[in-house]
XYZ file of C-alpha atoms in Angstrom:
496
model
C -0.945 16.683 -6.793
C -1.771 14.835 -3.793
C -4.709 15.575 -2.268
C -3.929 17.030 0.284
C -0.233 18.535 1.193
C 1.713 16.938 3.941
C 1.197 19.613 6.824
C -3.219 18.497 6.134
C -2.180 15.596 6.184
C -0.788 15.803 9.443
C -3.308 17.886 11.046
C -5.897 15.683 10.185
C -3.713 13.011 11.147
C -3.697 15.290 14.610
C -7.956 15.220 15.418
C -8.565 11.712 14.543
C -9.801 10.241 17.523
C -8.919 5.909 18.283
C -10.648 2.945 18.915
C -7.812 1.339 21.394
C -9.556 -1.507 23.225
C -11.670 -4.552 21.448
C -14.535 -5.191 19.758
C -16.845 -7.976 21.283
C -20.097 -8.207 20.703
C -21.031 -4.833 19.391
C -18.963 -3.601 22.657
C -14.941 -1.877 22.938
C -13.985 -2.853 26.386
C -10.520 -2.932 28.437
C -8.665 -6.408 27.826
C -9.950 -8.212 31.096
C -6.230 -8.398 32.383
C -6.910 -4.528 32.166
C -3.674 -4.578 30.394
C -2.341 -2.421 26.971
C 0.241 -2.208 24.342
C 2.069 1.167 22.949
C 1.001 1.191 19.275
C 3.719 2.938 17.762
C 3.618 5.260 14.297
C 7.157 3.655 11.833
C 7.937 6.969 10.472
C 7.792 8.426 13.829
C 8.747 5.908 17.138
C 6.432 7.561 18.447
C 3.263 5.615 20.532
C 0.385 6.526 18.979
C -2.058 4.882 21.615
C -2.558 2.356 23.363
C -4.289 -0.576 22.295
C -6.340 -3.433 25.112
C -3.717 -6.553 24.681
C -6.380 -10.125 24.480
C -5.462 -12.427 26.164
C -6.704 -16.186 26.227
C -9.591 -15.003 28.781
C -10.847 -12.301 25.407
C -10.672 -14.708 23.191
C -12.310 -17.032 24.562
C -15.597 -14.533 25.839
C -15.533 -13.285 21.825
C -15.658 -16.958 20.288
C -18.436 -17.498 22.524
C -20.521 -14.576 21.629
C -19.678 -15.249 18.267
C -20.771 -18.694 19.380
C -23.655 -17.440 20.418
C -24.804 -14.733 17.606
C -24.193 -17.959 14.591
C -26.876 -20.273 17.120
C -29.193 -17.792 17.512
C -29.270 -15.936 13.454
C -29.601 -13.200 14.102
C -26.812 -12.965 11.126
C -26.936 -16.910 10.339
C -30.527 -17.447 8.887
C -30.631 -13.854 7.337
C -31.661 -14.527 3.342
C -28.673 -13.372 1.537
C -30.369 -10.297 0.115
C -30.215 -9.349 3.559
C -26.890 -9.891 4.410
C -25.851 -7.958 0.851
C -28.246 -5.141 1.984
C -25.819 -4.700 5.804
C -22.650 -5.207 3.589
C -22.959 -2.913 0.547
C -23.411 -0.257 3.659
C -20.497 -1.001 5.003
C -18.658 -0.983 1.586
C -19.817 2.674 0.803
C -19.314 3.572 5.022
C -15.309 2.753 3.910
C -15.578 5.361 1.242
C -17.475 7.109 3.917
C -14.862 7.400 5.763
C -11.036 6.678 2.873
C -8.691 9.129 4.189
C -10.066 8.648 8.168
C -9.194 4.619 6.975
C -5.861 5.847 5.079
C -4.184 7.608 7.692
C -4.487 5.239 10.928
C -3.211 2.605 7.501
C 0.044 5.251 7.274
C -0.075 5.633 11.383
C -0.280 2.838 12.285
C 2.568 0.377 9.841
C 4.313 3.347 8.784
C 3.128 3.301 4.369
C 2.799 5.777 2.312
C -1.493 7.192 2.542
C -1.890 7.991 -1.058
C -1.204 4.741 -1.523
C -3.849 4.125 1.534
C -6.023 6.923 -0.592
C -5.757 5.040 -4.406
C -5.226 1.784 -3.188
C -6.197 0.035 0.356
C -8.944 1.624 1.674
C -10.832 1.791 -2.462
C -9.969 -1.758 -2.621
C -11.830 -3.154 1.146
C -14.618 -1.105 0.862
C -14.390 -3.660 -3.661
C -13.630 -6.410 -1.279
C -17.633 -6.154 0.661
C -18.720 -4.996 -2.544
C -17.907 -7.874 -4.690
C -18.886 -9.926 -1.916
C -22.140 -8.607 -0.431
C -23.067 -8.736 -4.346
C -22.040 -12.484 -4.796
C -24.156 -13.792 -1.792
C -27.103 -14.080 -3.528
C -25.722 -15.461 -6.664
C -24.589 -18.972 -5.396
C -26.997 -21.992 -5.699
C -27.276 -24.925 -4.352
C -27.094 -28.186 -6.067
C -29.408 -30.955 -7.896
C -27.584 -34.518 -7.806
C -27.644 -36.664 -9.887
C -30.423 -40.049 -8.749
C -32.476 -42.963 -9.798
C -36.975 -41.746 -10.333
C -38.559 -41.901 -6.617
C -34.667 -39.991 -5.351
C -33.983 -36.905 -5.014
C -30.788 -35.936 -3.741
C -30.196 -32.006 -2.667
C -26.275 -30.675 -1.114
C -25.993 -27.297 -0.037
C -23.758 -24.473 1.048
C -24.786 -24.409 5.266
C -21.883 -21.625 7.384
C -19.513 -23.296 9.466
C -19.765 -21.165 12.289
C -17.058 -19.477 14.643
C -14.701 -18.855 11.936
C -11.299 -16.692 13.469
C -9.165 -14.778 11.679
C -5.776 -13.842 12.193
C -4.490 -11.400 10.234
C -0.862 -9.997 8.431
C 0.856 -6.420 9.306
C 0.575 -5.565 5.742
C -1.881 -4.547 4.065
C -3.822 -4.128 8.012
C -7.379 -2.589 6.459
C -7.863 -5.245 2.924
C -6.189 -8.525 4.563
C -8.932 -8.272 7.833
C -11.544 -7.125 4.150
C -10.333 -10.336 2.508
C -11.306 -12.781 5.742
C -14.382 -11.243 7.299
C -16.081 -9.811 4.337
C -16.693 -13.967 2.756
C -16.903 -15.418 6.187
C -19.742 -12.867 7.049
C -20.804 -13.507 3.284
C -22.132 -16.513 3.866
C -23.369 -15.747 7.443
C -20.756 -17.147 9.238
C -19.918 -15.517 13.145
C -16.377 -14.062 13.229
C -13.077 -13.558 15.800
C -10.777 -11.571 14.184
C -7.354 -11.423 15.907
C -4.875 -8.154 13.671
C -1.816 -7.929 13.603
C -0.500 -6.414 16.890
C 1.892 -4.228 14.925
C -1.887 -2.902 12.812
C -4.832 -3.102 15.347
C -6.640 0.245 15.087
C -8.326 -0.388 11.029
C -10.240 -3.273 11.975
C -10.991 -1.705 15.181
C -12.471 1.053 13.050
C -13.670 -1.471 10.726
C -15.287 -2.941 13.498
C -17.156 0.452 14.911
C -18.439 0.711 11.200
C -19.747 -2.584 10.499
C -22.311 -2.894 13.381
C -23.734 0.631 12.002
C -23.919 -1.279 8.854
C -26.164 -3.209 10.331
C -24.142 -6.018 10.977
C -26.033 -7.848 14.564
C -23.937 -8.110 18.381
C -21.414 -10.794 18.441
C -21.214 -12.055 14.886
C -17.854 -9.492 13.595
C -15.046 -9.536 16.959
C -12.012 -8.267 17.494
C -9.263 -8.617 19.600
C -6.425 -6.932 19.598
C -2.905 -8.946 20.716
C -0.176 -11.236 20.536
C 0.050 -13.964 18.488
C 1.436 -15.849 21.427
C -1.217 -15.174 23.965
C -4.274 -13.809 21.874
C -3.289 -15.936 18.643
C -2.211 -19.344 19.680
C -5.979 -19.197 22.186
C -7.066 -18.905 18.845
C -5.753 -21.472 17.170
C -6.292 -23.837 20.171
C -9.990 -22.396 21.083
C -12.508 -25.904 20.121
C -15.322 -23.619 19.833
C -13.065 -21.988 16.808
C -15.031 -24.425 12.913
C -12.248 -22.295 11.361
C -9.364 -20.242 10.981
C -8.641 -18.776 8.240
C -3.935 -17.016 8.583
C -1.937 -14.915 6.648
C 1.792 -14.005 7.629
C 5.142 -16.609 7.926
C 5.279 -20.064 6.521
C 6.589 -20.687 10.666
C 3.443 -19.518 12.040
C 0.418 -21.318 9.417
C 2.561 -24.080 10.786
C 2.542 -23.580 14.131
C -1.919 -23.058 13.403
C -1.972 -26.442 11.398
C -0.250 -28.101 15.677
C -2.624 -25.835 17.624
C -6.011 -27.547 15.061
C -4.541 -31.338 15.820
C -4.024 -30.330 19.531
C -8.451 -28.900 19.627
C -10.237 -29.641 18.090
C -8.815 -30.327 14.382
C -10.516 -27.659 12.892
C -9.653 -26.548 9.580
C -6.823 -23.874 8.808
C -6.533 -22.054 5.045
C -2.889 -20.905 5.355
C -1.341 -18.152 3.243
C 2.078 -17.813 4.125
C 5.069 -17.185 2.509
C 7.178 -16.099 -0.747
C 9.816 -15.507 -3.009
C 8.735 -14.739 -6.293
C 10.491 -14.901 -9.038
C 10.178 -12.291 -11.739
C 11.658 -13.710 -14.689
C 12.095 -11.885 -18.159
C 13.557 -12.337 -20.944
C 15.227 -10.678 -24.370
C 12.349 -10.703 -25.955
C 10.018 -8.683 -24.322
C 9.907 -5.619 -25.748
C 9.391 -2.381 -23.458
C 11.604 -2.948 -21.394
C 11.142 0.307 -20.219
C 6.580 -0.661 -19.449
C 9.115 -4.636 -17.296
C 11.585 -2.134 -15.250
C 9.099 0.562 -14.522
C 7.005 -2.386 -12.587
C 10.064 -4.659 -11.656
C 11.101 -2.096 -9.620
C 7.149 -1.786 -8.484
C 6.941 -5.254 -7.013
C 9.797 -4.983 -4.909
C 9.695 -1.461 -2.721
C 5.403 -1.296 -3.280
C 4.245 -0.934 0.290
C 8.022 -0.675 0.506
C 8.411 -4.311 -0.087
C 6.503 -5.914 2.998
C 4.213 -7.647 0.561
C 3.744 -11.052 0.505
C 3.592 -11.631 -2.852
C 6.602 -9.243 -3.597
C 9.409 -10.025 -7.083
C 12.333 -10.171 -4.665
C 14.420 -12.458 -6.881
C 14.725 -10.518 -10.319
C 15.535 -13.059 -12.850
C 16.710 -11.360 -16.278
C 18.053 -13.313 -19.622
C 21.817 -12.084 -19.770
C 22.404 -10.345 -23.371
C 19.973 -7.444 -21.550
C 20.600 -8.159 -17.902
C 23.421 -4.898 -17.870
C 21.415 -2.407 -19.585
C 17.659 -3.772 -17.390
C 19.766 -3.163 -13.709
C 20.698 0.870 -15.276
C 17.053 1.089 -16.123
C 15.688 -0.645 -13.163
C 19.182 1.981 -10.836
C 17.441 4.434 -12.429
C 13.852 4.246 -10.941
C 15.277 3.026 -7.391
C 16.272 6.348 -6.761
C 12.512 8.245 -7.373
C 11.734 5.850 -4.963
C 13.660 7.022 -2.010
C 11.189 7.148 1.379
C 10.564 9.680 3.321
C 7.666 11.049 5.512
C 4.004 8.675 4.763
C 2.437 11.062 4.685
C 3.974 12.936 2.183
C 3.284 13.021 -1.484
C 6.252 12.541 -2.793
C 7.440 9.956 -0.493
C 8.578 7.472 -2.938
C 8.247 4.968 -0.570
C 7.386 4.565 3.916
C 8.586 3.187 7.048
C 9.524 -0.363 7.414
C 6.124 -1.580 10.314
C 9.212 -1.839 12.611
C 12.506 -2.210 14.100
C 12.665 -5.359 14.734
C 11.988 -6.076 11.443
C 13.836 -3.892 9.632
C 16.039 -4.990 11.858
C 15.729 -7.940 10.630
C 16.241 -6.794 6.490
C 18.973 -4.744 7.181
C 20.903 -8.896 8.603
C 20.193 -9.376 4.861
C 21.526 -6.388 3.692
C 24.176 -7.424 5.116
C 24.410 -10.377 3.978
C 24.391 -10.190 0.357
C 26.932 -7.258 1.251
C 29.788 -9.990 1.520
C 29.371 -12.319 -1.286
C 27.111 -10.666 -3.915
C 27.508 -6.925 -5.730
C 25.018 -3.865 -4.191
C 24.002 -2.287 -6.733
C 22.128 0.910 -4.465
C 20.741 1.307 -1.236
C 21.296 -0.673 2.185
C 21.317 2.438 4.102
C 18.528 3.617 6.527
C 17.961 7.151 6.201
C 15.415 9.180 9.126
C 13.235 11.492 8.529
C 14.236 14.893 10.915
C 16.498 12.044 12.812
C 12.902 9.523 12.981
C 12.041 6.250 11.837
C 12.195 2.988 10.345
C 13.434 3.045 7.729
C 16.250 1.261 4.610
C 16.273 2.668 1.050
C 15.559 0.773 -1.952
C 18.390 -1.928 -2.341
C 19.376 -3.350 -5.136
C 22.044 -6.380 -5.247
C 23.202 -7.934 -8.956
C 25.390 -11.487 -9.629
C 22.891 -12.889 -7.051
C 23.677 -16.450 -7.393
C 20.185 -18.702 -7.067
C 21.289 -20.161 -4.417
C 22.238 -17.922 -2.097
C 19.911 -17.269 1.577
C 19.165 -13.244 -0.060
C 18.078 -15.621 -2.384
C 16.305 -18.070 -0.858
C 14.824 -16.856 1.809
C 11.998 -13.975 2.422
C 13.081 -10.515 3.362
C 10.045 -8.830 3.982
C 11.710 -5.627 2.427
C 12.473 -3.057 -0.636
C 16.167 -6.201 -1.169
C 15.588 -6.747 -4.483
C 18.407 -10.252 -6.054
C 19.117 -9.657 -10.301
C 19.915 -12.744 -11.081
C 21.570 -13.722 -14.494
C 19.968 -16.962 -16.272
C 21.048 -18.199 -19.908
C 17.502 -19.962 -21.210
C 14.701 -20.693 -19.989
C 14.973 -23.525 -19.195
C 17.727 -22.347 -16.618
C 15.641 -19.387 -15.949
C 11.350 -21.644 -15.289
C 14.650 -24.510 -13.092
C 15.813 -21.567 -10.576
C 11.870 -19.778 -10.332
C 11.180 -23.438 -8.980
C 13.720 -23.696 -6.933
C 12.402 -22.786 -3.574
C 10.798 -23.708 -0.740
C 7.608 -21.237 -2.216
C 5.329 -21.042 -4.718
C 3.089 -18.324 -4.582
C 3.361 -16.020 -7.580
C 5.013 -15.199 -10.431
C 6.265 -12.539 -13.159
C 7.577 -13.235 -17.049
C 7.971 -10.632 -19.350
C 8.130 -11.544 -23.144
C 6.616 -11.334 -26.797
C 6.174 -14.535 -27.693
C 2.673 -15.587 -26.787
C 3.935 -19.298 -27.019
C 7.397 -18.549 -24.617
C 3.502 -16.906 -22.132
C 1.739 -20.281 -22.087
C 5.080 -22.645 -21.862
C 6.371 -20.319 -18.289
C 3.275 -19.740 -17.244
C 2.759 -23.614 -16.979
C 5.690 -25.396 -15.655
C 5.922 -22.664 -12.836
C 4.882 -23.645 -9.463
C 2.977 -20.479 -8.251
C -1.053 -19.428 -7.317
C -0.097 -16.723 -9.641
C 1.157 -16.319 -13.105
C 1.464 -12.255 -13.909
C 2.574 -12.652 -17.513
C 4.209 -9.105 -18.800
C 2.986 -7.712 -15.676
C 2.659 -8.245 -11.983
C 1.367 -9.575 -9.378
C -1.963 -9.296 -10.721
C -5.308 -9.722 -8.242
C -8.710 -8.839 -8.506
C -11.652 -9.500 -6.597
C -12.740 -12.468 -8.962
C -9.745 -14.764 -9.613
C -7.866 -16.728 -6.274
C -4.623 -15.292 -4.760
C -3.195 -18.651 -3.073
C 0.132 -20.345 -3.608
C 1.793 -23.644 -3.717
C 4.014 -25.706 -1.764
C 5.138 -23.873 1.843
C 3.374 -20.393 0.328
C -0.358 -22.203 1.878
C -2.401 -22.963 -0.163
C -4.917 -21.388 1.316
C -7.150 -18.847 -0.722
C -8.099 -15.629 -0.478
C -11.173 -13.654 -3.766
C -13.293 -14.749 -6.177
C -16.074 -17.195 -5.314
C -14.186 -20.041 -4.291
C -13.193 -18.146 -0.619
C -16.284 -18.794 0.231
C -15.698 -22.782 -0.411
C -13.608 -22.694 2.872
C -16.580 -20.960 4.868
C -18.731 -23.549 4.290
C -19.177 -27.493 4.519
C -21.624 -29.642 1.475
C -24.308 -30.797 3.457
C -26.363 -33.794 1.139
C -29.863 -33.623 2.079
C -31.136 -37.449 0.540
C -34.857 -37.951 0.223
C -37.112 -40.759 -1.269
C -40.523 -39.918 -2.301
């Protein structure tokens, strides 16, 4: 039984008030140009609200506000315990506004509202709390030196952080970037994805209510080629942190070189393998998690386990189990507690996923799915799709689809499985299913991935870093390591 019925969620959605202006220097303001863009509900195709369309002029004002707040010391010079108190209050406010934030996530990008209630919003609050509680426990260093010398190594906030976040987990990705940046005393200019800006704008309002000073957290909705590019090229941004596609990540590296050589931290694409060995004793659990790993959030997850490598002797049995689970995960109204999946974020993304499905149909075996149902004749939906008999060098096994499409690839030996798993330009995540402890360690060591989950999928925690290798980027979100992105080390050497 869900938290509310479909009708109850619809009633709550109808009563929402949307923050649809930019949030700059503590105030909601229109874009300087006066332009707006339609914010569309992918489950219905209807316009939710019109959002301020920021461009380079608005970015410049937001960066100036962030710089002024940083230089004033109103946040950057606060004692860590003072910043901690404010961010803890923000975590509590997120919890207090659980259902409204969950609805914004669901209406904005199509995810199931009950997933947002159970995962996204509580996760955001947890991450804010975790970084708040960490900030006064980070110690500086005294280097070993000769008598008469004192060398002190301190972490110092960088200044103005530009953050560009994706549409698949709007609130959580804003949190992953902003929480550690603010905890260390920086000021932030956040550009959320144009498909899903609403929860980030509400987050800014809650941050002000919690006591974050004006100018310290600014949110500028807009499009990548205008607002995103302007943030990447701005000479007064000290660091740019980004989660999104590999192609756009490469652009931000170029922007840094064309401007002030700002630090750029990237978490980009993925094509994560899930290796299931015949010695796995609980194939039902493996099938449950394999289905979750590709169909959760409609497969719109950078670390989605989209390549399933299964030992040939159990492959057919395992595919049957997966088909049974896919049948129970059919898309529905994202506000419906009984829906198995939600909507694809927009028509463009749905069309791109369908293009890959058509490619798969031409050469692989379609086990299930591949169709585009509608709810009451509306919406961008794709049913959970499984392809069998996929070769590991096939286009659908190589390229990131970012949708509910699973490629099943058989293997005969451990060496073959590892070779195929690593034969990709990406290296974000991987999973391994085995009851052999030695194999678990051996395969995990051999896989090129930032996170290897053994006998589970996509394991993450505020205590462990999340990020990739190769063209999945090199930034690390979560854990104390995330603080490294937003601080510089300063050595002060004193002779006495």
